Short mmCIF file of C-alpha atoms in Angstrom, two decimals:
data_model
loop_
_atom_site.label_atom_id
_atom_site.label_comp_id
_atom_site.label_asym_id
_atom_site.label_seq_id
_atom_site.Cartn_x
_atom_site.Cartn_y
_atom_site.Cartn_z
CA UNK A 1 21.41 -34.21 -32.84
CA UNK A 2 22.95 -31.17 -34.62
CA UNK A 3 19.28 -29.18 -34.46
CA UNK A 4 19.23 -30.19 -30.56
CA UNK A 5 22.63 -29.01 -30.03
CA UNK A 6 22.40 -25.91 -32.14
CA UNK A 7 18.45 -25.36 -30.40
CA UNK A 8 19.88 -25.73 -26.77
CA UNK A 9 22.67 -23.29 -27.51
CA UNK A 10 20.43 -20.44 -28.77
CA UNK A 11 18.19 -21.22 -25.61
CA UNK A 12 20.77 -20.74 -23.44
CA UNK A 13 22.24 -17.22 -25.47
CA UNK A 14 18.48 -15.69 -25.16
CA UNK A 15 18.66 -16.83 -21.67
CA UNK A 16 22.16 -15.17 -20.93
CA UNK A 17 21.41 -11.98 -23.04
CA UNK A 18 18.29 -11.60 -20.55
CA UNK A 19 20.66 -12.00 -17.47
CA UNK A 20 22.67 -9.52 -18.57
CA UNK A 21 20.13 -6.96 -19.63
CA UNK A 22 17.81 -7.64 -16.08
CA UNK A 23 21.33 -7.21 -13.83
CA UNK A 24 22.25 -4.04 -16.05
CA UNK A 25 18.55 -2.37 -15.04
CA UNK A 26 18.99 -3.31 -11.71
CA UNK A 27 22.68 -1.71 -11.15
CA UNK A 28 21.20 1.26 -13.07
CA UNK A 29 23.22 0.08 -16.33
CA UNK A 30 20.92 0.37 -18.58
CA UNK A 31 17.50 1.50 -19.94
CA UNK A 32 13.94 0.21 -19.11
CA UNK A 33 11.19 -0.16 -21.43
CA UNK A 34 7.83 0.90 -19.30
CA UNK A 35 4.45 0.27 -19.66
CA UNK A 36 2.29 2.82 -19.75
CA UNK A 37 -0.22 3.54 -16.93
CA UNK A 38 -3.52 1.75 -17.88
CA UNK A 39 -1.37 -1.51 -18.39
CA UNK A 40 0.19 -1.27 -14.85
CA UNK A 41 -3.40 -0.34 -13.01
CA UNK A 42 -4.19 -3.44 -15.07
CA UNK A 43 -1.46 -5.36 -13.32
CA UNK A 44 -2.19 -4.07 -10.21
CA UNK A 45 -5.61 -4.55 -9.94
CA UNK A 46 -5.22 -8.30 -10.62
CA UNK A 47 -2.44 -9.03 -8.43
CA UNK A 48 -5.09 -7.78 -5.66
CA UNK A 49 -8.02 -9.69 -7.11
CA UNK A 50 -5.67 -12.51 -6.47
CA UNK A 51 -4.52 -11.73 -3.14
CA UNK A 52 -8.16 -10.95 -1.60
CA UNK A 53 -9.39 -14.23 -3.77
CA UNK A 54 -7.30 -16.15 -1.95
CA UNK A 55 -7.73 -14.65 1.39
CA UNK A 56 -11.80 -15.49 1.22
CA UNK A 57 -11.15 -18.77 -0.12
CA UNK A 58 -8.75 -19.69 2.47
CA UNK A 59 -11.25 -18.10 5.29
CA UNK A 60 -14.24 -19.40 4.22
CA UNK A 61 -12.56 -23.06 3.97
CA UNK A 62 -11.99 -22.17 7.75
CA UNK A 63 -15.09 -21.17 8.43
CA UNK A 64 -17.32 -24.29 6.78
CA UNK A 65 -14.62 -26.91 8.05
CA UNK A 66 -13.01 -25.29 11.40
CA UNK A 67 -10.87 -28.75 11.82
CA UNK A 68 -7.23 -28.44 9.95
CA UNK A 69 -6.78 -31.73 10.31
CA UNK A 70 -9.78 -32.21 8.39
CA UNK A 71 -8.87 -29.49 6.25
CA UNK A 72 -5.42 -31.30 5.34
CA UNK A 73 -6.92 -34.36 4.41
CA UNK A 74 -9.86 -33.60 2.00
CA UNK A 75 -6.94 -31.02 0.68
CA UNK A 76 -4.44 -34.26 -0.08
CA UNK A 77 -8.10 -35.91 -1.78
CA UNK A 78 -8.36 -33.42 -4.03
CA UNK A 79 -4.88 -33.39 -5.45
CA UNK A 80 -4.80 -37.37 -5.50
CA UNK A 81 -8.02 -36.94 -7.45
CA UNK A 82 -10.10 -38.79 -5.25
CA UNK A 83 -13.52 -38.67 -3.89
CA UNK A 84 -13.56 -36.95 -0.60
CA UNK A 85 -15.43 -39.34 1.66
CA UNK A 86 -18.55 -38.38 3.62
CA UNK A 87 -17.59 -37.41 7.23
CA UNK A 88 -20.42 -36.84 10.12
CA UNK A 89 -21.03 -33.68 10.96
CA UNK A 90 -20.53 -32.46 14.97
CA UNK A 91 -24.49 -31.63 15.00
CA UNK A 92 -25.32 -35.09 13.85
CA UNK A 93 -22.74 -36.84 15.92
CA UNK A 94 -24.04 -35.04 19.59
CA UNK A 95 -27.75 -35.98 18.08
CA UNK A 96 -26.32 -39.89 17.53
CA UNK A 97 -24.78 -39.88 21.45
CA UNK A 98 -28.46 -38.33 22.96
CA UNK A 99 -30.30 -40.71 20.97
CA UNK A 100 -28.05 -43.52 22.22
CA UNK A 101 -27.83 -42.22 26.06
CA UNK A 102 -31.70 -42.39 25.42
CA UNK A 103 -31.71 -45.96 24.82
CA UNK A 104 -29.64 -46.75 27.69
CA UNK A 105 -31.46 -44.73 30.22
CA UNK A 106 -34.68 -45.55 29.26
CA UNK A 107 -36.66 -43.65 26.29
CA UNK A 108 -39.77 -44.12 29.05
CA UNK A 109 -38.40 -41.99 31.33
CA UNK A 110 -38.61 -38.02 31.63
CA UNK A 111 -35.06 -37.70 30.70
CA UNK A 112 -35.11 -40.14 27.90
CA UNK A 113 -37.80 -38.73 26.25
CA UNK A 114 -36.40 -35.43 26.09
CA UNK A 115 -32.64 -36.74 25.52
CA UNK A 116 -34.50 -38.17 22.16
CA UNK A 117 -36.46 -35.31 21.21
CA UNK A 118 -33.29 -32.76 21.70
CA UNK A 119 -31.66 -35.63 19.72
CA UNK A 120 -33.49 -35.58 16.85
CA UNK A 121 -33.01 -31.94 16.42
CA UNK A 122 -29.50 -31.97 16.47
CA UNK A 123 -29.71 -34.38 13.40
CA UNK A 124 -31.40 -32.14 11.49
CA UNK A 125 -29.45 -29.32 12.25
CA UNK A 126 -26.78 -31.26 11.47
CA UNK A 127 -27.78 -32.38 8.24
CA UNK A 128 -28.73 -28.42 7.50
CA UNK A 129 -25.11 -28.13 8.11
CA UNK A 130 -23.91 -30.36 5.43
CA UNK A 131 -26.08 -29.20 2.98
CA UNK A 132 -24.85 -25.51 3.64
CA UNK A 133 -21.23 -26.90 3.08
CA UNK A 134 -21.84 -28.37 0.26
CA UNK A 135 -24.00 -25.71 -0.98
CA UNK A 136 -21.24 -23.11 -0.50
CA UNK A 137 -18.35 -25.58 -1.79
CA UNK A 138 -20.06 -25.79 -5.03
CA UNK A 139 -21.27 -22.39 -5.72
CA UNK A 140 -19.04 -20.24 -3.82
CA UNK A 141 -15.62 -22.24 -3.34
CA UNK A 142 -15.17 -23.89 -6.47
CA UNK A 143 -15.30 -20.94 -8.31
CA UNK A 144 -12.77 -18.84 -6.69
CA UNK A 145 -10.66 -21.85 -6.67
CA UNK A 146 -11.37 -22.28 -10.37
CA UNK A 147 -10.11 -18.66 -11.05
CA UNK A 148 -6.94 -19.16 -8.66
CA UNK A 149 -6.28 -22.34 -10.31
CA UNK A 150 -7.18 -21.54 -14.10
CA UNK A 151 -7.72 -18.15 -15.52
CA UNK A 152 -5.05 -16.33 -13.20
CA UNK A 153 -2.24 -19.23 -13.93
CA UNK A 154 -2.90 -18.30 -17.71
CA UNK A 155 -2.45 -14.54 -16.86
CA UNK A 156 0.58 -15.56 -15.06
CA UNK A 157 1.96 -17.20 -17.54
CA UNK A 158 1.33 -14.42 -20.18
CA UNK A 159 3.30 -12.16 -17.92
CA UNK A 160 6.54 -13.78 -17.70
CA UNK A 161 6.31 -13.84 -21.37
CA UNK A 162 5.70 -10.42 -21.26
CA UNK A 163 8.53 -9.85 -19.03
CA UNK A 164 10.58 -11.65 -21.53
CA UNK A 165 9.64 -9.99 -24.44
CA UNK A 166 10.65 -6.79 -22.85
CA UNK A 167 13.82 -7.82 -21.55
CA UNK A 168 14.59 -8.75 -25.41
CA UNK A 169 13.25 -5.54 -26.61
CA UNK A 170 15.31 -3.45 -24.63
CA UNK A 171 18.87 -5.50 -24.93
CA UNK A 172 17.88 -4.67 -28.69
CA UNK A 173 18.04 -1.32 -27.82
CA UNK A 174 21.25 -1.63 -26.33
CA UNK A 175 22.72 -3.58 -28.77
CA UNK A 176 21.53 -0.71 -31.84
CA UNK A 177 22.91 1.97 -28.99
CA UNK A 178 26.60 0.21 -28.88
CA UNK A 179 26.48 -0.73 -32.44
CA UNK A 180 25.66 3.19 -33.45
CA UNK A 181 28.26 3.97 -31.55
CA UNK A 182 31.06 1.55 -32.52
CA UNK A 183 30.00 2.96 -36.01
CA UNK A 184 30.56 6.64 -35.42
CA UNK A 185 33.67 6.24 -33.93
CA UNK A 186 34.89 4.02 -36.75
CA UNK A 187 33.29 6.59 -38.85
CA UNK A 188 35.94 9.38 -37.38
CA UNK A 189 39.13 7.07 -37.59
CA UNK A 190 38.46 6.77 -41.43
CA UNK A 191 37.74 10.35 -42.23
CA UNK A 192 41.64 11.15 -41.67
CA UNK A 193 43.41 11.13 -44.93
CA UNK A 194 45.77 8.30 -44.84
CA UNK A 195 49.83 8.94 -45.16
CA UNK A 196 51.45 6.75 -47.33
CA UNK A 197 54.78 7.79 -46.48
CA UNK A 198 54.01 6.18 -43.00
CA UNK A 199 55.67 2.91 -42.67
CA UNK A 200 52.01 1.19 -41.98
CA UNK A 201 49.59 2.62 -44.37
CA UNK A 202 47.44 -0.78 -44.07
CA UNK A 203 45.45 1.34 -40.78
CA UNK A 204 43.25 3.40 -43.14
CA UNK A 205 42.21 0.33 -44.93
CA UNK A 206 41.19 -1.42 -41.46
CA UNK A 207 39.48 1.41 -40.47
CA UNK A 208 37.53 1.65 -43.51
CA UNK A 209 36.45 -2.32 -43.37
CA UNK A 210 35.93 -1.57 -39.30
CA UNK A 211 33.43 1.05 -40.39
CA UNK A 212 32.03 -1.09 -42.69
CA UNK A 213 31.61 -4.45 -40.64
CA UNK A 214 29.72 -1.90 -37.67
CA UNK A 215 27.38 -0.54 -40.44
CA UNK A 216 26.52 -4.23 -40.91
CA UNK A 217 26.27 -4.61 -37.81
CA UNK A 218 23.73 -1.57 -37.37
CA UNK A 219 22.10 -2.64 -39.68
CA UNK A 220 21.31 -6.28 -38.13
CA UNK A 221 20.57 -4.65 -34.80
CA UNK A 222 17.71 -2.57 -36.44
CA UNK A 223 16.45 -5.41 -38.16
CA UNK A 224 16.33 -7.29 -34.47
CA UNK A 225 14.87 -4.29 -32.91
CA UNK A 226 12.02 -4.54 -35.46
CA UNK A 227 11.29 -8.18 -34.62
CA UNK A 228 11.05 -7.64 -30.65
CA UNK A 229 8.96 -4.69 -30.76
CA UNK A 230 6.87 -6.43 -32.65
CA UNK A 231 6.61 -9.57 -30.35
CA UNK A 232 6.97 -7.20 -27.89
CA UNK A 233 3.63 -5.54 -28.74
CA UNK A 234 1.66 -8.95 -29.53
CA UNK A 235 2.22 -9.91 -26.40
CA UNK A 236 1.45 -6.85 -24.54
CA UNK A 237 -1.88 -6.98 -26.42
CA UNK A 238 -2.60 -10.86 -25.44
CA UNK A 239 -1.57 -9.90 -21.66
CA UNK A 240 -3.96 -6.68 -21.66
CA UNK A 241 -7.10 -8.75 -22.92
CA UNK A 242 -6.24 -11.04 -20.24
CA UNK A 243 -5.77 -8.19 -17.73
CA UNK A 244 -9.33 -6.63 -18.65
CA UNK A 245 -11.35 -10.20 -17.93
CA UNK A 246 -10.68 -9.31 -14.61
CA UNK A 247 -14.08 -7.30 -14.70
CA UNK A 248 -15.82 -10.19 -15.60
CA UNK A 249 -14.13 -12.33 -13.01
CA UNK A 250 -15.97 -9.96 -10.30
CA UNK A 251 -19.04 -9.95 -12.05
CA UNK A 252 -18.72 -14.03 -11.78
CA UNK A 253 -17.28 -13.93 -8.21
CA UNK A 254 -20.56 -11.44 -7.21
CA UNK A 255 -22.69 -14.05 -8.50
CA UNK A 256 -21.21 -16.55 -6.19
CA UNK A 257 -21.57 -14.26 -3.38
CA UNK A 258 -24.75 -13.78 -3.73
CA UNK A 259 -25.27 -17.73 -4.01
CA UNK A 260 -23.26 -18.32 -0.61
CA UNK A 261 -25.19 -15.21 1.51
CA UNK A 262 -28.52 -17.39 0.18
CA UNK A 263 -27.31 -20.24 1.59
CA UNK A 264 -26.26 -19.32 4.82
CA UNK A 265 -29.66 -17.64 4.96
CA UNK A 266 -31.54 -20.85 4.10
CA UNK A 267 -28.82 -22.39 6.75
CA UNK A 268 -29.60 -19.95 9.59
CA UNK A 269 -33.20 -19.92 9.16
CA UNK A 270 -33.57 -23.54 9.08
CA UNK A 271 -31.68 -24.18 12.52
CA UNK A 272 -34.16 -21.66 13.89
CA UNK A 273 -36.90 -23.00 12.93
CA UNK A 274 -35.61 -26.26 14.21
CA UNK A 275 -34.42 -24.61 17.56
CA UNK A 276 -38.08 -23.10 17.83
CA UNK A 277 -39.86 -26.57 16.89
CA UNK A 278 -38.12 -27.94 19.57
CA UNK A 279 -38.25 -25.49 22.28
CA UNK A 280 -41.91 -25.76 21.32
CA UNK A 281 -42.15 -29.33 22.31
CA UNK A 282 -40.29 -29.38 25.01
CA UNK A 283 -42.33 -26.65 26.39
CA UNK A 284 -45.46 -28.53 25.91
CA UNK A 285 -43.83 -31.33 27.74
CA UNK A 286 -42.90 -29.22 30.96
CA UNK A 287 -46.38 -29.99 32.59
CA UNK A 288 -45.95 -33.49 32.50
CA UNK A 289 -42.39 -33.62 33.38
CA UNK A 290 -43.00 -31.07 36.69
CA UNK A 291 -46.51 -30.82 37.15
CA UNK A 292 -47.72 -27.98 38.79
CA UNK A 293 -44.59 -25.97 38.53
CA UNK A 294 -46.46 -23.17 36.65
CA UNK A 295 -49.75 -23.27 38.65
CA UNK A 296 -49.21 -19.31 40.38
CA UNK A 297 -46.57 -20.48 42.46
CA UNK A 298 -44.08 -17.74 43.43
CA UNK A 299 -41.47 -19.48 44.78
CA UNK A 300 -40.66 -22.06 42.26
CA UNK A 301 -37.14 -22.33 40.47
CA UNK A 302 -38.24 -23.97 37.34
CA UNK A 303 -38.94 -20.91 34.44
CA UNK A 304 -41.40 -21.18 32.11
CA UNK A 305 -40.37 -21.87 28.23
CA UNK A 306 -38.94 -19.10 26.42
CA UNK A 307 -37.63 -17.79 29.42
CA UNK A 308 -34.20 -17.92 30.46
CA UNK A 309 -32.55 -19.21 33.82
CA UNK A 310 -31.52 -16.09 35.39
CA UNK A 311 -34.93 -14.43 34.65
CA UNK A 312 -36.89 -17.29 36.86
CA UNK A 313 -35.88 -15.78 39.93
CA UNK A 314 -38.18 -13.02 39.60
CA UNK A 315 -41.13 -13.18 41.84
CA UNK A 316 -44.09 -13.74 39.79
CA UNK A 317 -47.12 -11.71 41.58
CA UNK A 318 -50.19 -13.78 41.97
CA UNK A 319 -53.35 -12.61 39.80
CA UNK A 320 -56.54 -11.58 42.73
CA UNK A 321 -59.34 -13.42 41.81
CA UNK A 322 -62.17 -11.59 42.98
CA UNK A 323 -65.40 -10.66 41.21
CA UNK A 324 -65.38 -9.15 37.92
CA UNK A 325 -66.52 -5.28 37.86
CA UNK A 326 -67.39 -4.92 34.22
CA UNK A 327 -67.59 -0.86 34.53
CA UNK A 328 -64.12 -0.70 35.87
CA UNK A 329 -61.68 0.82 33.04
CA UNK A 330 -58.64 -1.49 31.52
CA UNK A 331 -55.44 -0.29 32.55
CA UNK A 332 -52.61 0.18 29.92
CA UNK A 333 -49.35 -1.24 30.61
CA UNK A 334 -48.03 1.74 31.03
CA UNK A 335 -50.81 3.22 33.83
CA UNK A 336 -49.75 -0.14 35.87
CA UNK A 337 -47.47 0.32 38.99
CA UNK A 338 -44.39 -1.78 39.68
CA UNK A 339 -45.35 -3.76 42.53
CA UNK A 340 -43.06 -2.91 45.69
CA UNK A 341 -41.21 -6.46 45.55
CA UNK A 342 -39.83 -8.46 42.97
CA UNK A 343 -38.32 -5.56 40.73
CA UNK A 344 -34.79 -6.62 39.69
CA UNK A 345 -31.77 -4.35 37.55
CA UNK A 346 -31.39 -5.82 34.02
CA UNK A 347 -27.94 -5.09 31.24
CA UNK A 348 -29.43 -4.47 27.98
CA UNK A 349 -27.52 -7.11 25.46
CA UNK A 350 -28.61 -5.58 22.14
CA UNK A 351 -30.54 -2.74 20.69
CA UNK A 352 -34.12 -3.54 20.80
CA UNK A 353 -36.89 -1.62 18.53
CA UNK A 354 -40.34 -1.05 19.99
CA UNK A 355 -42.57 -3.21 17.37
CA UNK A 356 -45.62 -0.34 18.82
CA UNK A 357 -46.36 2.03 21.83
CA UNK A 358 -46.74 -0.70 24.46
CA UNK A 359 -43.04 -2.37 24.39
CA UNK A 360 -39.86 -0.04 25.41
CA UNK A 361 -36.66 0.86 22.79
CA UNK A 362 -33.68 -0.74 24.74
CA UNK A 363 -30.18 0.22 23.84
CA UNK A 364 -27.16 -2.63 24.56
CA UNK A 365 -25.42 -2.27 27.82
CA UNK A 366 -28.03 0.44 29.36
CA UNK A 367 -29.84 -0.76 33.13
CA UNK A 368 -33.31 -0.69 33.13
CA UNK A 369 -35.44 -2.20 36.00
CA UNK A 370 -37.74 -4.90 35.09
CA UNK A 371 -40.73 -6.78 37.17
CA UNK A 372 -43.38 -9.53 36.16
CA UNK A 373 -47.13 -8.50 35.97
CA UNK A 374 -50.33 -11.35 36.48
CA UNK A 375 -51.24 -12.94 33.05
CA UNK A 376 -48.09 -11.76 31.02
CA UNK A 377 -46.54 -14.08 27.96
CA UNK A 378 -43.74 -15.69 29.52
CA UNK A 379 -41.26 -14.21 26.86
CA UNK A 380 -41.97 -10.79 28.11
CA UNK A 381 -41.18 -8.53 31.11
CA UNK A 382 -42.28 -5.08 32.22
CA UNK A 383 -39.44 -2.35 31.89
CA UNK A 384 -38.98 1.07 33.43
CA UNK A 385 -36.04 3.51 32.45
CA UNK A 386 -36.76 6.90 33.73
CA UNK A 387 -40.54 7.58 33.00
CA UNK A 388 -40.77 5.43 30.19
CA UNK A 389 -42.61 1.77 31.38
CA UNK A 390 -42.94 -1.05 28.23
CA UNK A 391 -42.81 -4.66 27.56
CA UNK A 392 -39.14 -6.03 26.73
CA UNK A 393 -38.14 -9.36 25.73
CA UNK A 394 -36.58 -11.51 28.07
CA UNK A 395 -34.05 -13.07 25.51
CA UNK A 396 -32.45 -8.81 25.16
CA UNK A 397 -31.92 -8.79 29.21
CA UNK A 398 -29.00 -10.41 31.18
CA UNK A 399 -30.37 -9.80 34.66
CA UNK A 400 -28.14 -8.54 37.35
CA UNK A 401 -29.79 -9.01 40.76
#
């Protein structure tokens, strides 16, 4: 009980003695010990690692799950320590309703059919979505969190006991500078040569032991100083080792990068190739769902696959059949004339680079007229901007008129 007692009372000195020293630096009272300027680009640099760590981490947790709700709860999961359970994903759930609006409407029908097929897709692009959360969870996620959670707790930790350390160091200091002083002014009042006619000569002799008792008392103080500039330095040491693994933090944290860019590559290009699969089959589908919609008819509103909506209003000009003149020359794209009708003004959406001499460079948001020509891929259009005339891709145009 004694050791507890005497324990809790030395705690509670250090902890004054700090007080005191911290409010005497901050009112200017007293001196600062400072670190030198490696140590505090050290500290500097890591409180930004931090800071941008947990920035990304808190983004990206945004970006796989954009639900806060669900956000909150898989957040409470993981500090109960329990599994998170498996929740749908929106792709998979809008697949689940087609497939079951299917069913209900008739998976004979036109619009069953397709309501299944489109379905179907959305299931697997949903499931390429949870595999490209849980990808980046493991491999990118965990191991920022690990680092926010682990390594820079430790360096935070190091640094208050750093902070401490100093704050002991330098009321050292103070207590050697009042100590030195006490003892040269005691020093002074016992130099004078006592008079022992005075009616109190007893003041020399209490100078002299005053004098003495501050020399003790220097001599304690140095003996303290000693002690906290040595703790002072081990800890300095342990918090600059732990400063400098910073640099293999971002050599860790690039390797996760890299990880999460490959996974939202292998995300991306999966959904396409689902997206194109299915376009695909519902293409090949059109002629039995609206046959003769694509047999040369000019006037029909239904566009071809690959197409979009607002580019089926142009008038498609009817091929000539005639007989074939084997000695007449094949004209380039660019030696055929824009036919008089049917030409419409198109907005450029992105930059566009000509794959060879017969397509056209677009730049986003310039107008370019563009037309249909007999036997062109439905994906394509004829463009004209000034004297240049190319093929351009319908999916680069939004068309205007």
């Amino acid at each position: 009980m004694d050791f507890s007692v005497k324990k809790l009372a030395s705690g509670a000195g250090v902890f004054f003695t700090r007080a005191v020293q911290f409010t005497e630096e901050k009112l200017g009272q007293a001196e600062k010990t400072e670190l030198d300027a490696h140590f505090e680009n050290l500290l500097s640099r890591a409180d930004s690692t931090k800071n941008w760590t947990e920035k990304i981490l808190r983004q990206t947790e945004v970006l796989l799950q954009p639900n806060p709700s669900a956000r909150i709860e898989e957040f409470l999961y993981e500090k109960l320590d329990r599994k998170i359970p498996s929740r749908i994903t929106n792709g998979e759930l809008l697949g689940q309703y087609m497939v079951d609006a299917a069913s209900e409407f008739g998976p004979g029908t036109s619009y069953g059919s397709t309501l299944i097929k489109v379905g179907e897709a959305q299931r697997r692009l949903g499931a390429a979505d949870r595999d490209f959360i849980q990808s980046s969870m493991i491999n990118f996620l965990t191991p920022l969190r690990n680092f926010l959670e682990g390594d820079w707790k430790t360096i935070l930790r190091e640094r208050r006991l750093l902070e401490n350390r100093r704050l002991d160091l330098d009321a050292s200091k103070t207590r050697l500078k009042k100590a030195k002083a006490a003892e040269a002014k005691a020093a002074c009042e016992g130099e004078a040569t006592p008079d022992f006619q005075e009616t109190r000569p007893r003041n020399y002799v209490l100078s002299a032991s005053a004098s003495a008792l501050w020399s003790e008392e220097v001599t304690k103080a140095e003996q303290e100083l000693r002690v906290a500039q040595t703790e002072f330095d081990r800890q300095a040491e342990v918090t600059r080792l732990l400063l400098e693994g910073i640099s293999s933090t971002h050599i860790n944290h690039l390797r996760c990068l890299h990880e999460f860019v490959e996974a939202q590559a292998t995300y991306y290009a999966q959904c396409y190739q689902y997206t194109v699969d299915l376009q695909k089959l519902l293409g090949s589908s059109d002629g039995e769902m609206f046959p003769g919609a694509f047999v040369g008819e000019t006037n029909t509103q239904v566009p071809p696959s690959g197409v979009s909506p607002s580019a089926a209003t142009i008038p498609v000009v009817p091929a000539v059949v005639g007989p074939c003149n084997p000695s007449a020359p094949s004209m380039t794209f660019t030696e055929v004339s824009p036919p008089s009708t049917g030409t419409r003004k198109a907005r450029v959406l992105y930059d566009y680079d000509a794959a060879d001499s017969s397509e056209l460079e677009l730049l986003a948001d310039e107008l370019i007229t563009v037309y249909s020509l007999p036997g062109m891929d439905s994906d394509w259009l004829m463009g004209e901007k000034g004297n240049k005339k190319g093929k351009v891709p319908v999916t680069y145009l939004e068309l205007l008129n």
